[in-house]
mmCIF file of N, CA, C and O in Angstrom:
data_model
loop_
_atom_site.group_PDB
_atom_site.id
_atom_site.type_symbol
_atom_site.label_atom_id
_atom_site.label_comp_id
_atom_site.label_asym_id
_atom_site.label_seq_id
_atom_site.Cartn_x
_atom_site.Cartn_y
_atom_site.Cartn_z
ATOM 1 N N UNK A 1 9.773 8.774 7.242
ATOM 2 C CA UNK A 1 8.352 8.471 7.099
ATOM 3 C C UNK A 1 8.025 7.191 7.853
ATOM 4 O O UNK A 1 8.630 6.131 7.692
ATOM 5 N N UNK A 2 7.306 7.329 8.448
ATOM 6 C CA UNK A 2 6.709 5.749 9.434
ATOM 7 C C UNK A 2 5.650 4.784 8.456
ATOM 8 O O UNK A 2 5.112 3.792 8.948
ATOM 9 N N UNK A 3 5.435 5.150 7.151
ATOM 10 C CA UNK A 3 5.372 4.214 6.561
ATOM 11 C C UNK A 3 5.567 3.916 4.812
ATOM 12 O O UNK A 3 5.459 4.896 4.075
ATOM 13 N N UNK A 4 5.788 2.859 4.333
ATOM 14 C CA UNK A 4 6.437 2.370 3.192
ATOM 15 C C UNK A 4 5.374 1.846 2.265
ATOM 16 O O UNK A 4 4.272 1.592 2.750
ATOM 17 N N UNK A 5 5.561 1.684 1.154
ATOM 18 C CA UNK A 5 4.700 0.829 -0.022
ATOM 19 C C UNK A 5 4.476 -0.576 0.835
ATOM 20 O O UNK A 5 5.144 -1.157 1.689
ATOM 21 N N UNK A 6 3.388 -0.797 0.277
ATOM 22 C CA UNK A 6 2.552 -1.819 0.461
ATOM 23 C C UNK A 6 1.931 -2.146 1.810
ATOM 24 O O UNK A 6 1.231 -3.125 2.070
ATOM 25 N N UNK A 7 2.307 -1.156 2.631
ATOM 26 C CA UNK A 7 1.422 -1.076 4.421
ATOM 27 C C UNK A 7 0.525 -1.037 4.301
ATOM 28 O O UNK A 7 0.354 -0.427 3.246
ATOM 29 N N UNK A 8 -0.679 -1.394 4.840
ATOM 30 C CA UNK A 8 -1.931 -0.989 5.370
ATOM 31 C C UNK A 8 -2.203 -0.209 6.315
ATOM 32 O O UNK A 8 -2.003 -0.606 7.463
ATOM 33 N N UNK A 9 -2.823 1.332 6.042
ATOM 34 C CA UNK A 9 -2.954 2.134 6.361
ATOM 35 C C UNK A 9 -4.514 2.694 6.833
ATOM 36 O O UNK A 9 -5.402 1.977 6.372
ATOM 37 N N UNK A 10 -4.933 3.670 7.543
ATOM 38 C CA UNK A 10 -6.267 4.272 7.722
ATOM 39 C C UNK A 10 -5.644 5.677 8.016
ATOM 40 O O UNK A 10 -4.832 6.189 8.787
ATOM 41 N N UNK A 11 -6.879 6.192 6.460
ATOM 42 C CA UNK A 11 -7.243 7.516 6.638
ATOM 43 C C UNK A 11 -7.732 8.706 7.894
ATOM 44 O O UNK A 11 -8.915 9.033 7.991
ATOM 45 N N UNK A 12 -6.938 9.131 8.574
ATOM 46 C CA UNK A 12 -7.065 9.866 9.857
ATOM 47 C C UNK A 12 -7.607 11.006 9.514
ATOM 48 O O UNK A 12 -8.052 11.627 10.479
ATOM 49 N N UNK A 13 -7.730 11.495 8.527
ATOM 50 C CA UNK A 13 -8.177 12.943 8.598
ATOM 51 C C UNK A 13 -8.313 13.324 6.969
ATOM 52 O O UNK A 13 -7.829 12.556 6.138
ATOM 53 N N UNK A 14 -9.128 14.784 6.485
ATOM 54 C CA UNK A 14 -9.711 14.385 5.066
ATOM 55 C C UNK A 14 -10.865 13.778 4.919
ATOM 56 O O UNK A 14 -11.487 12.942 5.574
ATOM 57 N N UNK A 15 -11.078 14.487 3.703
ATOM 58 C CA UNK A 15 -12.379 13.901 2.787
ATOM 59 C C UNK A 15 -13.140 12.546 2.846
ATOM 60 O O UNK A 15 -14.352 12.336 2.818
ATOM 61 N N UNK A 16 -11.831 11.472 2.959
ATOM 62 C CA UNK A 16 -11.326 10.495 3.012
ATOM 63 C C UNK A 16 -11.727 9.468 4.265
ATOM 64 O O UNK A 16 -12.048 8.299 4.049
ATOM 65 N N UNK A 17 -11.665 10.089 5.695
ATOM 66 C CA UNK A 17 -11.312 9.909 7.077
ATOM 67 C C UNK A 17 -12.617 8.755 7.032
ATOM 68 O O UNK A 17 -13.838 8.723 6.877
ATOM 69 N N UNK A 18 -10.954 7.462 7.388
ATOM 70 C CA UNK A 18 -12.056 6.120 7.798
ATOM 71 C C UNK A 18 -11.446 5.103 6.795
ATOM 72 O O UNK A 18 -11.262 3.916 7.062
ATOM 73 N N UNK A 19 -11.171 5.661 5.685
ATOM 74 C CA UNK A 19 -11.002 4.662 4.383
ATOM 75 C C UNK A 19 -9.505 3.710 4.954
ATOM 76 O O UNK A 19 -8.789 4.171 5.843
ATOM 77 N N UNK A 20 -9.273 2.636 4.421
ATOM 78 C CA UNK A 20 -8.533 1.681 5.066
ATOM 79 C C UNK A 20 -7.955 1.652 3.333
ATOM 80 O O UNK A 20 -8.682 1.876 2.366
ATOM 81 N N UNK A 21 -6.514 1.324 3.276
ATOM 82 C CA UNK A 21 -6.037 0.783 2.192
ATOM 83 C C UNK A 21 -4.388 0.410 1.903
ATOM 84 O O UNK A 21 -3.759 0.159 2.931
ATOM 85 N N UNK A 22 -3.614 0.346 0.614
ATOM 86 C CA UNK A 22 -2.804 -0.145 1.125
ATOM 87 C C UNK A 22 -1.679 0.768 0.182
ATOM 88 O O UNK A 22 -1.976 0.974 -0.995
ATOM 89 N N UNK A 23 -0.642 1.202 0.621
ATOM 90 C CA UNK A 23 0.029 2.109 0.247
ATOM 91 C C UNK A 23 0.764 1.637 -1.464
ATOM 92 O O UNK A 23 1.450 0.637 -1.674
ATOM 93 N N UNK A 24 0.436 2.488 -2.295
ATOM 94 C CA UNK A 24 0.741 2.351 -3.627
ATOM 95 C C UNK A 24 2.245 2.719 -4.059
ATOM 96 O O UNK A 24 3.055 2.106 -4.755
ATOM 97 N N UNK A 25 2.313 3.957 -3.382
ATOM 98 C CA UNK A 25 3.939 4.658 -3.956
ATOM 99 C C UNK A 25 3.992 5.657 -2.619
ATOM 100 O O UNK A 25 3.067 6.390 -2.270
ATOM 101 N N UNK A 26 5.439 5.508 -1.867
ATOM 102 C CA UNK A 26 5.574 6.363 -0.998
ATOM 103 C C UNK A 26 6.979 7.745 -2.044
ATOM 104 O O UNK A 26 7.935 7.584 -2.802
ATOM 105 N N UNK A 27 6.395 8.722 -1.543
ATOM 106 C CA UNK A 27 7.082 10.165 -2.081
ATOM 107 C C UNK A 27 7.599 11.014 -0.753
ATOM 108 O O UNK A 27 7.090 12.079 -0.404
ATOM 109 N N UNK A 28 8.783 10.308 -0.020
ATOM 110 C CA UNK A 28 9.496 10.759 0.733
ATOM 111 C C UNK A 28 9.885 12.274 0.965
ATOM 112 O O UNK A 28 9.715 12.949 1.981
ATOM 113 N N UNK A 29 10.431 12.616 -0.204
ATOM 114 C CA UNK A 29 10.716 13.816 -0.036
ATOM 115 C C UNK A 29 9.690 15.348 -0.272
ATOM 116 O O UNK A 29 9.790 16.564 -0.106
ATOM 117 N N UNK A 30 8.734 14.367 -0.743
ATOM 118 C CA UNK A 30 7.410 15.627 -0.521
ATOM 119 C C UNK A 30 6.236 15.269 0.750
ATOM 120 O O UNK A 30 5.197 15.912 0.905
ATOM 121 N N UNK A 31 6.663 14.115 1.587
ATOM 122 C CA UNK A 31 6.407 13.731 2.561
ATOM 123 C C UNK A 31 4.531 13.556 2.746
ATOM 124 O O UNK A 31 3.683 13.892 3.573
ATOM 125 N N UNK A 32 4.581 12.713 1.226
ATOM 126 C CA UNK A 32 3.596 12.214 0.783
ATOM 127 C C UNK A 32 2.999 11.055 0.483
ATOM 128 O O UNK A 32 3.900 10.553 -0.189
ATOM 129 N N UNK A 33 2.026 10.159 0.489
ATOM 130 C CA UNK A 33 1.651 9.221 -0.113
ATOM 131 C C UNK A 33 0.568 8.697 -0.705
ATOM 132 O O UNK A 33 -0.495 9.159 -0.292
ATOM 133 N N UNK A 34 0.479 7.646 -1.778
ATOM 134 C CA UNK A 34 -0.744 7.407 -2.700
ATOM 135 C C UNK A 34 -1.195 6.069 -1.939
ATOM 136 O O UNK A 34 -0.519 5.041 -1.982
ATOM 137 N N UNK A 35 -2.569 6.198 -1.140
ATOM 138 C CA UNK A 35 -3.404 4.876 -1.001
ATOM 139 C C UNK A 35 -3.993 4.819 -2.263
ATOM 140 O O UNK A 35 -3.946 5.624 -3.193
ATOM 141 N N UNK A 36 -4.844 3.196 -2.096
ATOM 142 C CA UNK A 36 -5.204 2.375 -2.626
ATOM 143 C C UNK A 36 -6.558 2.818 -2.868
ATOM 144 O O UNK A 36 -7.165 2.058 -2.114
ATOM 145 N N UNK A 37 -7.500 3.595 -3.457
ATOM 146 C CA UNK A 37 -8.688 3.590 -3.277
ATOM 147 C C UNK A 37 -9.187 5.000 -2.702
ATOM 148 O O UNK A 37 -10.370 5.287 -2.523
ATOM 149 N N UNK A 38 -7.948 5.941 -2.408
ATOM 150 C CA UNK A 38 -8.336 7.231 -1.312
ATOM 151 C C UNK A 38 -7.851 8.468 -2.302
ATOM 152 O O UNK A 38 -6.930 8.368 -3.112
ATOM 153 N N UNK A 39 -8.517 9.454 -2.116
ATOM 154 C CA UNK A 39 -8.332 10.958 -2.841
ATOM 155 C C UNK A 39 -8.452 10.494 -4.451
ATOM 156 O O UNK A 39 -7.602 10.693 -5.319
ATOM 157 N N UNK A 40 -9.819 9.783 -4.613
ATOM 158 C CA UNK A 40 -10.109 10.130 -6.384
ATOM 159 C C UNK A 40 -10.107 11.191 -6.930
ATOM 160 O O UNK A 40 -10.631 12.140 -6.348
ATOM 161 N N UNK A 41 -9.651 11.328 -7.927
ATOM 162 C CA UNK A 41 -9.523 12.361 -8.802
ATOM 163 C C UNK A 41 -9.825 12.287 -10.480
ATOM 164 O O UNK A 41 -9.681 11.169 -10.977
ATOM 165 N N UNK A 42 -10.057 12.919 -10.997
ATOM 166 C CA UNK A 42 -10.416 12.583 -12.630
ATOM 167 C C UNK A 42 -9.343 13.668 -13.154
ATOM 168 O O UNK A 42 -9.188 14.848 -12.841
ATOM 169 N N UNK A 43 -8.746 12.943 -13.953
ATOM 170 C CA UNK A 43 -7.491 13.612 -14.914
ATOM 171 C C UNK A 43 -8.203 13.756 -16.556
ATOM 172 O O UNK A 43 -8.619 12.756 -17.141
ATOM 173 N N UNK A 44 -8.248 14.823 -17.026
ATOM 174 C CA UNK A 44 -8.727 14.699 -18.408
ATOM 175 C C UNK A 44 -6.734 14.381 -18.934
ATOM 176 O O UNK A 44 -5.656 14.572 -18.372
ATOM 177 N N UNK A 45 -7.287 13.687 -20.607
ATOM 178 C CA UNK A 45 -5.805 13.719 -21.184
ATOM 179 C C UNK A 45 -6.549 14.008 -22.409
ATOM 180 O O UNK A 45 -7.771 13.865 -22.452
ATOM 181 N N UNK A 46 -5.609 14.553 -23.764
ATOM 182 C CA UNK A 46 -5.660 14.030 -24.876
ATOM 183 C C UNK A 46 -5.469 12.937 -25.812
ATOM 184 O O UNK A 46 -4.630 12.072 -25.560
ATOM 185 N N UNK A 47 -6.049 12.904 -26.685
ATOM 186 C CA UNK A 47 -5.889 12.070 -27.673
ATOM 187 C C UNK A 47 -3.872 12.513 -28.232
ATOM 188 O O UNK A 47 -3.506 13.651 -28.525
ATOM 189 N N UNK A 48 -3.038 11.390 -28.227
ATOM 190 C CA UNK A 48 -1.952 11.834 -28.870
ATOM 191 C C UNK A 48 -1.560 10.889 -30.376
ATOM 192 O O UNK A 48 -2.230 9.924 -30.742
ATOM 193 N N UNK A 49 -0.687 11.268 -30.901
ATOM 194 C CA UNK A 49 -0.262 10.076 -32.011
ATOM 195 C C UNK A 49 1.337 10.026 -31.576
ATOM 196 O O UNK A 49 2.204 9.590 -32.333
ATOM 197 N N UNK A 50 1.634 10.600 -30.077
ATOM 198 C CA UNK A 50 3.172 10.198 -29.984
ATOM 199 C C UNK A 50 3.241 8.753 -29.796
ATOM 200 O O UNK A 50 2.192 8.152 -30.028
ATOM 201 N N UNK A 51 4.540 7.864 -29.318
ATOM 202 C CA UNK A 51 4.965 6.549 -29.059
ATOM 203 C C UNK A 51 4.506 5.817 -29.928
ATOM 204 O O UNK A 51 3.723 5.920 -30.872
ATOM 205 N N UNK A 52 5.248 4.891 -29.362
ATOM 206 C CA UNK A 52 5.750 3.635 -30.610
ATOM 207 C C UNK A 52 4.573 3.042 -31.096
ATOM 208 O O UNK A 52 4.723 2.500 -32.191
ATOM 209 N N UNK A 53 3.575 2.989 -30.666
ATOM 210 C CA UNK A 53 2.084 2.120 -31.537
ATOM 211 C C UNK A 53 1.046 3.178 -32.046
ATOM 212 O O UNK A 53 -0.130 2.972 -32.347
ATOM 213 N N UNK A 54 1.797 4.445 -32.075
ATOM 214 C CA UNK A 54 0.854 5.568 -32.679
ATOM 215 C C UNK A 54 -0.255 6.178 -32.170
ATOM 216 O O UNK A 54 0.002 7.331 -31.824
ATOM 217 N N UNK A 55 -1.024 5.957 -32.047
ATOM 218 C CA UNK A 55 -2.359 6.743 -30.819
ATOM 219 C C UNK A 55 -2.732 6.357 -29.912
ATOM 220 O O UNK A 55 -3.161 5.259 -29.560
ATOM 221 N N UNK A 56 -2.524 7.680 -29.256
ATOM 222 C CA UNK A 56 -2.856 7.353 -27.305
ATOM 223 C C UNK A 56 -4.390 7.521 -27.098
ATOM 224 O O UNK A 56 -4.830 8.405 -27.833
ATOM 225 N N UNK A 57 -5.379 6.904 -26.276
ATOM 226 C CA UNK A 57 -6.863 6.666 -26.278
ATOM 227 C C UNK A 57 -6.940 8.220 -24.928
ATOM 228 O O UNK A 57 -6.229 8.373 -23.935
ATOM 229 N N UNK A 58 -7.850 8.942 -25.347
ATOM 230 C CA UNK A 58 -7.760 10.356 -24.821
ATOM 231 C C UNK A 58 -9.123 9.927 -24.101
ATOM 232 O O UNK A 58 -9.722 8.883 -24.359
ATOM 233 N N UNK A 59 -9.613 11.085 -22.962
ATOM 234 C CA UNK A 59 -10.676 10.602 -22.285
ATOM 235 C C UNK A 59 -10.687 11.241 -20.527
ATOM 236 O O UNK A 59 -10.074 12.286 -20.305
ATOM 237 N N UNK A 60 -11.224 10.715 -19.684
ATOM 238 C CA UNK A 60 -11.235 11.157 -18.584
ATOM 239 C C UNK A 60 -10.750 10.050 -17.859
ATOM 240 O O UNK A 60 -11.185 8.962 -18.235
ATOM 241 N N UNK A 61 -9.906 10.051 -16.852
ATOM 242 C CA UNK A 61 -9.532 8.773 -16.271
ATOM 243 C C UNK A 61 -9.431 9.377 -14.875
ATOM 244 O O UNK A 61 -9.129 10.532 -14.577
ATOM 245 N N UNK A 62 -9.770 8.278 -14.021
ATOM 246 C CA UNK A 62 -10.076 8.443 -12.446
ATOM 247 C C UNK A 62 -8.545 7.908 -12.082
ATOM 248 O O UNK A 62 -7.805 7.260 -12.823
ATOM 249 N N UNK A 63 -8.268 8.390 -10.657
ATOM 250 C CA UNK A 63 -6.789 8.100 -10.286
ATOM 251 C C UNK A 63 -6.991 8.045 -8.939
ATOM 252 O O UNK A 63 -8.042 8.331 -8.364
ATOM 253 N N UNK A 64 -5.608 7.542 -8.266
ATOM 254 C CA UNK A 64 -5.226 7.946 -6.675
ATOM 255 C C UNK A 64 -4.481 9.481 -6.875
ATOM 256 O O UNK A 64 -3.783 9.665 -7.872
ATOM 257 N N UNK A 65 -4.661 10.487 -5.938
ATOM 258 C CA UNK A 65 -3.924 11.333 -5.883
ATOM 259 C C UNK A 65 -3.472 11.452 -4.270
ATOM 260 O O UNK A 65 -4.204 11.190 -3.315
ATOM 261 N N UNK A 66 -1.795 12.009 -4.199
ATOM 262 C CA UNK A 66 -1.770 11.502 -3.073
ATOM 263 C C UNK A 66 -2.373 12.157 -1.609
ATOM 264 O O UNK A 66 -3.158 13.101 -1.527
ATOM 265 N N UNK A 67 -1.907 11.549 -0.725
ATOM 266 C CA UNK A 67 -1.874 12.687 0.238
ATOM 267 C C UNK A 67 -1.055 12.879 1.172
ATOM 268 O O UNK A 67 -0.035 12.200 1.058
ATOM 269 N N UNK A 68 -1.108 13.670 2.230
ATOM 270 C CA UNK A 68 0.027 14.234 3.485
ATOM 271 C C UNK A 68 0.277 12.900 4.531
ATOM 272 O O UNK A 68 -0.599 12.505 5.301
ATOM 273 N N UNK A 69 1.344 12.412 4.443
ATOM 274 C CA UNK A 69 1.400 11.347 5.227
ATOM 275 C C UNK A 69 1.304 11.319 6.299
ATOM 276 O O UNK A 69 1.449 10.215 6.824
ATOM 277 N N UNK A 70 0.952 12.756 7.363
ATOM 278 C CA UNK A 70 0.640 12.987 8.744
ATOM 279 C C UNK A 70 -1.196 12.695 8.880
ATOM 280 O O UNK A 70 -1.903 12.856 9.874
ATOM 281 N N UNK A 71 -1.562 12.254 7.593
ATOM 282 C CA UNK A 71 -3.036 12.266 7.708
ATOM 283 C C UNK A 71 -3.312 10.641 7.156
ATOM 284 O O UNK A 71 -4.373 10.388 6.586
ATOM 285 N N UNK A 72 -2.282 9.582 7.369
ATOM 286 C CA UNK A 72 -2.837 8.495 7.808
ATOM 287 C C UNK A 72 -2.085 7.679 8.630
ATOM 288 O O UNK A 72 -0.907 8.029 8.559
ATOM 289 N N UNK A 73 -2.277 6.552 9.536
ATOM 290 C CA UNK A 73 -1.925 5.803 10.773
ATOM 291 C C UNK A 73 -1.925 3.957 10.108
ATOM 292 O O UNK A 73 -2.813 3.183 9.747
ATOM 293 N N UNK A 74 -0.084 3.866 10.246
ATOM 294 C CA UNK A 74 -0.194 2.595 9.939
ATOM 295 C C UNK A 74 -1.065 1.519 10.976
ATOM 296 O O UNK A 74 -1.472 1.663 12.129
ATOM 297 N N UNK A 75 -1.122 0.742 10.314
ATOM 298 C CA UNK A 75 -2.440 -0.447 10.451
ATOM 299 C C UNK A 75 -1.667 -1.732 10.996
ATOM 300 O O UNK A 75 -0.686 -1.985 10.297
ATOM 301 N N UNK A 76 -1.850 -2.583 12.032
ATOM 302 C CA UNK A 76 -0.980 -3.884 11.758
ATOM 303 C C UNK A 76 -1.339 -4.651 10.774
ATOM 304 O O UNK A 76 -2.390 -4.122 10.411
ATOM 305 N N UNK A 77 -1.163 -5.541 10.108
ATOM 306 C CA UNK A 77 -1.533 -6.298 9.081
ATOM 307 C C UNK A 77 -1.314 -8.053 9.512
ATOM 308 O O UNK A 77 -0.377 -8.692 9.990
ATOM 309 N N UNK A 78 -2.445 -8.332 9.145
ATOM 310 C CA UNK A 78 -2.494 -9.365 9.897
ATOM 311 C C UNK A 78 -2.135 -10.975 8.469
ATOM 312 O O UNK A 78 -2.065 -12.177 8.729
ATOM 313 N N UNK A 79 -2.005 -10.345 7.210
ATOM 314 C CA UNK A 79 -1.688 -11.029 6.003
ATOM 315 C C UNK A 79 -0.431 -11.342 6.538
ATOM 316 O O UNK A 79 -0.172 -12.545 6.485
ATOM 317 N N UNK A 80 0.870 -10.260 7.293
ATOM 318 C CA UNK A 80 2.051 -10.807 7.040
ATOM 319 C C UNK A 80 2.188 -11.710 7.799
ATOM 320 O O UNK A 80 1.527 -12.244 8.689
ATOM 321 N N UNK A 81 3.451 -11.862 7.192
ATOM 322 C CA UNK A 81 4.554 -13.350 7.329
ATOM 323 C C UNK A 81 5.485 -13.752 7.813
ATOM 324 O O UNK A 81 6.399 -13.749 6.989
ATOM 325 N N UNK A 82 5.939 -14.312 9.239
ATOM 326 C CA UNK A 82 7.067 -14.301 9.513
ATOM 327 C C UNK A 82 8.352 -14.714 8.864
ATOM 328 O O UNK A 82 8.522 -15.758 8.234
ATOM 329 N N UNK A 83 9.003 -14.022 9.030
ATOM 330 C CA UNK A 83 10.436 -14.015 8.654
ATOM 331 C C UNK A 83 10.937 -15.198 8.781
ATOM 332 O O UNK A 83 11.292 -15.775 7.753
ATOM 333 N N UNK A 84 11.131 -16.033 10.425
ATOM 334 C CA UNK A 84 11.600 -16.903 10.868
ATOM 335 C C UNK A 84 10.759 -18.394 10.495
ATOM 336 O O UNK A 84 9.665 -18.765 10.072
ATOM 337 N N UNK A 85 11.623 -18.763 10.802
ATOM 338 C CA UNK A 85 11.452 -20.341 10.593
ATOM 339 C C UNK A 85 10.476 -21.216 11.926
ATOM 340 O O UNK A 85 11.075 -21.284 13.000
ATOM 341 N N UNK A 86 9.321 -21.737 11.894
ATOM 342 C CA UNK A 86 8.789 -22.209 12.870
ATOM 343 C C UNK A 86 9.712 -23.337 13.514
ATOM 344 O O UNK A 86 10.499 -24.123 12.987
ATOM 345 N N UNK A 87 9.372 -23.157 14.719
ATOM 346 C CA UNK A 87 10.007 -23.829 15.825
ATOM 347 C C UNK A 87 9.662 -24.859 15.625
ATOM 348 O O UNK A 87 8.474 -24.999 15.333
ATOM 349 N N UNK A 88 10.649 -26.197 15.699
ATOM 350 C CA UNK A 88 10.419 -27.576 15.842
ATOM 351 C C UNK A 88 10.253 -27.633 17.595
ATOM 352 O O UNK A 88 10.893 -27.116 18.510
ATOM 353 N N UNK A 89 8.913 -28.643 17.529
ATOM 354 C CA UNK A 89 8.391 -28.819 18.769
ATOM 355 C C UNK A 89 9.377 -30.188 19.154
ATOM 356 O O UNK A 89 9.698 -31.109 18.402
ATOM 357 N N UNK A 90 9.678 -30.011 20.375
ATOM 358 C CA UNK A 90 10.695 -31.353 21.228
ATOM 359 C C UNK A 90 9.739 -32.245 21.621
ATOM 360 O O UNK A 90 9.066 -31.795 22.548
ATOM 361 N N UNK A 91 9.324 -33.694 21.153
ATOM 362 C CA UNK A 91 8.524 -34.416 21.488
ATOM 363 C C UNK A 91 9.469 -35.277 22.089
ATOM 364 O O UNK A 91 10.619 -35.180 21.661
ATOM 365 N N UNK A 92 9.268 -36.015 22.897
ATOM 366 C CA UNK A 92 9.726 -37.083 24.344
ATOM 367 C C UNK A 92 8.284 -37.694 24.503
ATOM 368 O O UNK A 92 7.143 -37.232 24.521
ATOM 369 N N UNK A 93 9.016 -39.298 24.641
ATOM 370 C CA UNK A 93 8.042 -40.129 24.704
ATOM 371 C C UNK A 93 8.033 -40.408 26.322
ATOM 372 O O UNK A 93 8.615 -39.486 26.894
ATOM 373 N N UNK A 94 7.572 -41.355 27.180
ATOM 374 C CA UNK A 94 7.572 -41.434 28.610
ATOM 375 C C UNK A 94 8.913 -42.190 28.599
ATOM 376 O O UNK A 94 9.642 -41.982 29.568
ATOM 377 N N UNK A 95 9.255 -42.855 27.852
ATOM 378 C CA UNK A 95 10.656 -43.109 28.448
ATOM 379 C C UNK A 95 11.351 -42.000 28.268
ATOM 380 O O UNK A 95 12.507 -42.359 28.491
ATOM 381 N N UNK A 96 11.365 -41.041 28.042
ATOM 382 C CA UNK A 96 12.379 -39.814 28.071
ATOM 383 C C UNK A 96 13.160 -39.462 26.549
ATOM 384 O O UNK A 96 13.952 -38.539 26.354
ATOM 385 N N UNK A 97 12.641 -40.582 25.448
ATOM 386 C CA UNK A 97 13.527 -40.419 24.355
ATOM 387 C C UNK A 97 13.010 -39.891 23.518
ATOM 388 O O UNK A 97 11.781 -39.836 23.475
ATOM 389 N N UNK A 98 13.806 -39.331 22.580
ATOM 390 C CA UNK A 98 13.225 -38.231 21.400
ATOM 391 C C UNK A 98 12.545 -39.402 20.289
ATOM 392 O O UNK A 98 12.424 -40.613 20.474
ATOM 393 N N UNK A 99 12.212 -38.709 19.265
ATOM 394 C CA UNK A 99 11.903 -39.372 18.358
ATOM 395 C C UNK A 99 12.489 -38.399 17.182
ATOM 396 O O UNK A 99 12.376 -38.724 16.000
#
């Protein structure tokens, strides 16, 4: 896959096409992925009384669902950070000596 969690990406194609965001969970082997903000969806759930604090709050909840990772184009990102260590600049005075 040409790209990983947390890239910045644009939507190439789809419902979607245009949306900019940043990769949530990559799913390699279904050669899929969840942006940030792209393919809403509403999941109904129930009300449950399983787990440890007893009732689950039931309702409609909006989500990312994913999509085909041939239908978005990594982004450069201009947040990151180099790796390396900035270069110490060589200052010389006119007599020729460092400081």
């Amino acid at each position: 896959m040409h790209v990983k969690k947390g890239d910045l990406v644009l939507v190439i194609a789809g419902k979607d096409k245009g949306a900019k965001g940043r990769v949530i969970q990559a799913l390699p082997r279904e050669d899929r992925v969840i942006v940030e903000g792209v393919n809403m969806v509403k999941k109904h759930s129930k009300v449950t009384h399983q787990g440890p604090r007893g009732a689950k709050e039931g309702g409609v909840q909006t989500m990312e669902a994913s999509i085909h990772v041939s239908n978005v184009k990594k982004l450069k990102d201009e947040e990151k950070k180099d790796d390396k260590p900035a270069k110490k600049a060589a200052k010389a005075d006119e007599s020729g000596e460092d400081n």
